[in-house]
Short mmCIF file of C-alpha atoms in Angstrom, two decimals:
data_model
loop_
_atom_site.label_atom_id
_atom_site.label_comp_id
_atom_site.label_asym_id
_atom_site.label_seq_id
_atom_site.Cartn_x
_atom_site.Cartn_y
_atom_site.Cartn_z
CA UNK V 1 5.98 -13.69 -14.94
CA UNK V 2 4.26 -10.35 -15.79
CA UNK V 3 2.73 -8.39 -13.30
CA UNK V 4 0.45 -7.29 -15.96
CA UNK V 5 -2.09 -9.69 -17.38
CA UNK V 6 -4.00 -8.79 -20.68
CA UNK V 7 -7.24 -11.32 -21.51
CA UNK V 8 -6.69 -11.52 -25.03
CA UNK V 9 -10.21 -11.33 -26.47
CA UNK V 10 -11.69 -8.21 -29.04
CA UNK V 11 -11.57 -5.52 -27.13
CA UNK V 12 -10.77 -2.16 -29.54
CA UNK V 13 -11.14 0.26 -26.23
CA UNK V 14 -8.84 -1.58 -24.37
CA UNK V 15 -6.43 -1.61 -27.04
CA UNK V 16 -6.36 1.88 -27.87
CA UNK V 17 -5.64 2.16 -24.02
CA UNK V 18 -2.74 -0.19 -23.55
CA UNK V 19 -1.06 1.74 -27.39
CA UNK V 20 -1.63 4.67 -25.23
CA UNK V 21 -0.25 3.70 -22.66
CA UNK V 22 2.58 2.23 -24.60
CA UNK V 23 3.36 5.22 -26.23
CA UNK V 24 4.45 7.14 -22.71
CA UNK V 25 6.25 4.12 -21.59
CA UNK V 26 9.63 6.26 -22.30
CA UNK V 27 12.44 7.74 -20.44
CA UNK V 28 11.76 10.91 -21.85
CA UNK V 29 8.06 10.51 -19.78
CA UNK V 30 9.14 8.93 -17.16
CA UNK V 31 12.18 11.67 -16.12
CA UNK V 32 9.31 14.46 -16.72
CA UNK V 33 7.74 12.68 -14.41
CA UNK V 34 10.22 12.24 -12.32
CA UNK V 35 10.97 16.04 -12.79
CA UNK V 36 7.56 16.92 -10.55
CA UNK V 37 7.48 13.85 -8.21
CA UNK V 38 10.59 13.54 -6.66
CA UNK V 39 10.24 17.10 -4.79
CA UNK V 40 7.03 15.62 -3.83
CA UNK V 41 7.85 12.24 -2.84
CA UNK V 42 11.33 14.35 -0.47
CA UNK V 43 8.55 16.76 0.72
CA UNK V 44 6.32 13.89 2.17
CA UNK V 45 9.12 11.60 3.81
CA UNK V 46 10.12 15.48 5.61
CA UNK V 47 6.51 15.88 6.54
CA UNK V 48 6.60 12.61 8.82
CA UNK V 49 9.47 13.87 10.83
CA UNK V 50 7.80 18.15 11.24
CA UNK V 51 4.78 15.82 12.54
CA UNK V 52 6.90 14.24 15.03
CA UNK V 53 8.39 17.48 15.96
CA UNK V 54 4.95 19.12 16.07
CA UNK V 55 3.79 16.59 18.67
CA UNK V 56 1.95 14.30 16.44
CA UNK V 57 2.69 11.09 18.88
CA UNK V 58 3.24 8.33 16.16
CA UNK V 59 6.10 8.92 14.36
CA UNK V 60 7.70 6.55 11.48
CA UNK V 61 9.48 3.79 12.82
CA UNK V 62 12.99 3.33 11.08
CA UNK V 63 13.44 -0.42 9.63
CA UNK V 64 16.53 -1.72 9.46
CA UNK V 65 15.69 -2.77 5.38
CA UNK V 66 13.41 -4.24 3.47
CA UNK V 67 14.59 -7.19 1.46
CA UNK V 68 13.55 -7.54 -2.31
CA UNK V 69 14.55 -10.97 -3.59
CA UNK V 70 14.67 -12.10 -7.27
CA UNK V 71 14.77 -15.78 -8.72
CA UNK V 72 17.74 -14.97 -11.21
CA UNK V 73 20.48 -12.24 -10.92
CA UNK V 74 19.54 -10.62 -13.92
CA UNK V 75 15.87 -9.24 -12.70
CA UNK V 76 18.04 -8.39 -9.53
CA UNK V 77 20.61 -6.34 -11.64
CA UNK V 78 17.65 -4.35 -13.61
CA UNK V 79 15.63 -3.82 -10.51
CA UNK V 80 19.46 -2.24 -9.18
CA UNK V 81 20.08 -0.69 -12.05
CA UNK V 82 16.27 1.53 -11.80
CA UNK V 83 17.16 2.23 -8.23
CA UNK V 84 20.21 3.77 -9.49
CA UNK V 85 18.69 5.97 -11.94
CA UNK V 86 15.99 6.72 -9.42
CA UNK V 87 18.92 8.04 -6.89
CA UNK V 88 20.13 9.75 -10.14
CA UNK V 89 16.87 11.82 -10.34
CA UNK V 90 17.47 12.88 -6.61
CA UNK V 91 15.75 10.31 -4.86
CA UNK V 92 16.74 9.55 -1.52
CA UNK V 93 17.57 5.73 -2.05
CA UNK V 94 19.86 3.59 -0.21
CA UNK V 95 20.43 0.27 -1.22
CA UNK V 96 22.94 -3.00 -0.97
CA UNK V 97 22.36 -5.96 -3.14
CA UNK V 98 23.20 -9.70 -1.75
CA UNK V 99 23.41 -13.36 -3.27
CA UNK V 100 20.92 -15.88 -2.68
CA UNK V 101 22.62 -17.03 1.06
CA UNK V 102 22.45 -13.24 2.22
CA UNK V 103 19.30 -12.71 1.10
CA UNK V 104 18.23 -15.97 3.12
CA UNK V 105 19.75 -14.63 6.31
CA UNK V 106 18.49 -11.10 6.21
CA UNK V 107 14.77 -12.30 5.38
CA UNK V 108 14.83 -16.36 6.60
CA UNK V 109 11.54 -16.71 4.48
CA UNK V 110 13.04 -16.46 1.62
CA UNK V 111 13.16 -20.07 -0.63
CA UNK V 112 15.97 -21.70 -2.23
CA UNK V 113 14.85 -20.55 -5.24
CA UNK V 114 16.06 -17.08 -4.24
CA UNK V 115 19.54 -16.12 -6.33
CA UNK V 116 19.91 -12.59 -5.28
CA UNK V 117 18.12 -9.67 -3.38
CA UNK V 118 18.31 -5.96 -2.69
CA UNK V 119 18.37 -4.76 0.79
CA UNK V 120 16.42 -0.94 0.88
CA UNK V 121 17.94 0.61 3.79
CA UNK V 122 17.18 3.48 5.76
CA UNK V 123 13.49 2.97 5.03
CA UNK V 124 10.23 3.79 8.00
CA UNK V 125 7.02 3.19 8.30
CA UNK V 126 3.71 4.43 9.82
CA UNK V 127 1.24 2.48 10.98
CA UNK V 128 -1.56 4.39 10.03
CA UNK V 129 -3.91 2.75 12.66
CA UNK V 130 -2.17 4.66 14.94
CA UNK V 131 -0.83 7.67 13.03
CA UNK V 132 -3.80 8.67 12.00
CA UNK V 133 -5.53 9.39 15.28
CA UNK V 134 -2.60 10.72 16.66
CA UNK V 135 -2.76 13.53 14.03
CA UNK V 136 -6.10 13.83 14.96
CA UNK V 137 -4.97 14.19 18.37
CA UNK V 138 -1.97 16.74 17.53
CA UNK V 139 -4.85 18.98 15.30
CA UNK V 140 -7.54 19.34 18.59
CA UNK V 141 -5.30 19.62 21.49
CA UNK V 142 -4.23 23.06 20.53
CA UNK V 143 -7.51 24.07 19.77
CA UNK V 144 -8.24 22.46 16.18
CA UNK V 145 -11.22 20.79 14.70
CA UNK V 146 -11.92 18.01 12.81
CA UNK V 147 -14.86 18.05 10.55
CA UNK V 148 -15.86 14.13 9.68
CA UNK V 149 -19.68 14.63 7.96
CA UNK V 150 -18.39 16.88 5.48
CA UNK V 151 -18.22 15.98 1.58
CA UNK V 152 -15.48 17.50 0.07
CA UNK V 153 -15.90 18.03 -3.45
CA UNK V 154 -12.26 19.53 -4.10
CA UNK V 155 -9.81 22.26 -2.49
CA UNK V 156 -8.10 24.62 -3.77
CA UNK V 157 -4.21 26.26 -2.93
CA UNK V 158 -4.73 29.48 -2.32
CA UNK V 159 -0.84 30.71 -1.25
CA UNK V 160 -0.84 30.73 2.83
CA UNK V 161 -3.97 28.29 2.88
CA UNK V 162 -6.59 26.15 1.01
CA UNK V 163 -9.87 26.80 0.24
CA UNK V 164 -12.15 23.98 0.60
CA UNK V 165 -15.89 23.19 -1.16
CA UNK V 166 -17.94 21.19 0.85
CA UNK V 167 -21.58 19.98 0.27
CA UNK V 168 -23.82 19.68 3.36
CA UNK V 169 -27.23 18.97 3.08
CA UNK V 170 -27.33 19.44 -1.00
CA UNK V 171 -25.84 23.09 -0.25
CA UNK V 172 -22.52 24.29 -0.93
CA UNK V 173 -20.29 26.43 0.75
CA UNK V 174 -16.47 27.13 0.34
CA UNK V 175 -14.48 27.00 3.95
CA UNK V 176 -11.06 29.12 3.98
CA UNK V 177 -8.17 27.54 5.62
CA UNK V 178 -4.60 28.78 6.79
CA UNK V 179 -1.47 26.76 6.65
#
């Protein structure tokens, strides 16, 4: 089954949507895309660890794998074969993939009905109940504040910092930050 579900009824806008959509469904588009994610997606799996090291008190906690499992070996082998050109864009991806009985011992949830998995390993986690005050935490013990009744209409990089609009009161003002 799809994980995409399209009521058929006369729609025109919705239409012209999904043939747009359709029409950057590519590898060209998707390896531009991967072009100007992947340093992002590196940078922000780096970021957790420099907030561990900066004395942000929750850091990611390593799992030994996450277990994808597939009904047939054939959605198993495609879902292999993206990881693989994923890796081959430079993302860091590590990955074994089982039969149905090793898939049943590494996750015991798993039904009969599974035929084959893939085990992501290497992968963390935050739990952002407590990551997020922590960071909180990490930003006022030095001195920091935190600013919570502001509404933040957009920021802006401006090389060593940001610049920040905020709207108080129906009045804006632009706050300079350093990095």
């Amino acid at each position: 089954a799809s994980p995409l579900s399209v009521p058929l009824r006369a729609d025109p806008g919705l239409y012209r949507f999904l043939l747009r959509f359709a029409r950057h469904c590519t590898t060209a588009h998707w390896i531009h895309s991967m072009q100007a994610l992947v340093p992002l997606s590196n940078a922000a799996l780096e970021a957790y660890d420099a907030f561990a090291d900066g004395g942000v008190a929750a850091p990611p906690t390593p799992s030994r794998y996450h277990t994808v499992c597939f009904t047939n070996l054939v959605s198993r082998d495609a879902f292999t074969h993206h990881l693989e050109d994923l890796r081959g864009q430079g993302v860091r991806v590590e990955f074994e993939t089982m039969d149905g009985t090793a898939a049943r011992a590494a996750s015991p949830i798993a039904s009969e009905r599974i035929t084959g998995a893939v085990g992501l390993l290497g992968q963390q986690f935050v739990d952002p109940t407590l990551f997020v005050p922590a960071l909180a935490a990490a930003v006022i013990e030095p001195g920091g504040t935190i600013e919570t009744s502001a509404d933040v209409r957009s920021l802006r990089d401006v090389g060593r910092g940001a610049e920040v609009l905020v709207m108080r009161d129906a009045r804006p003002s632009v706050r300079r930050f350093d990095a």
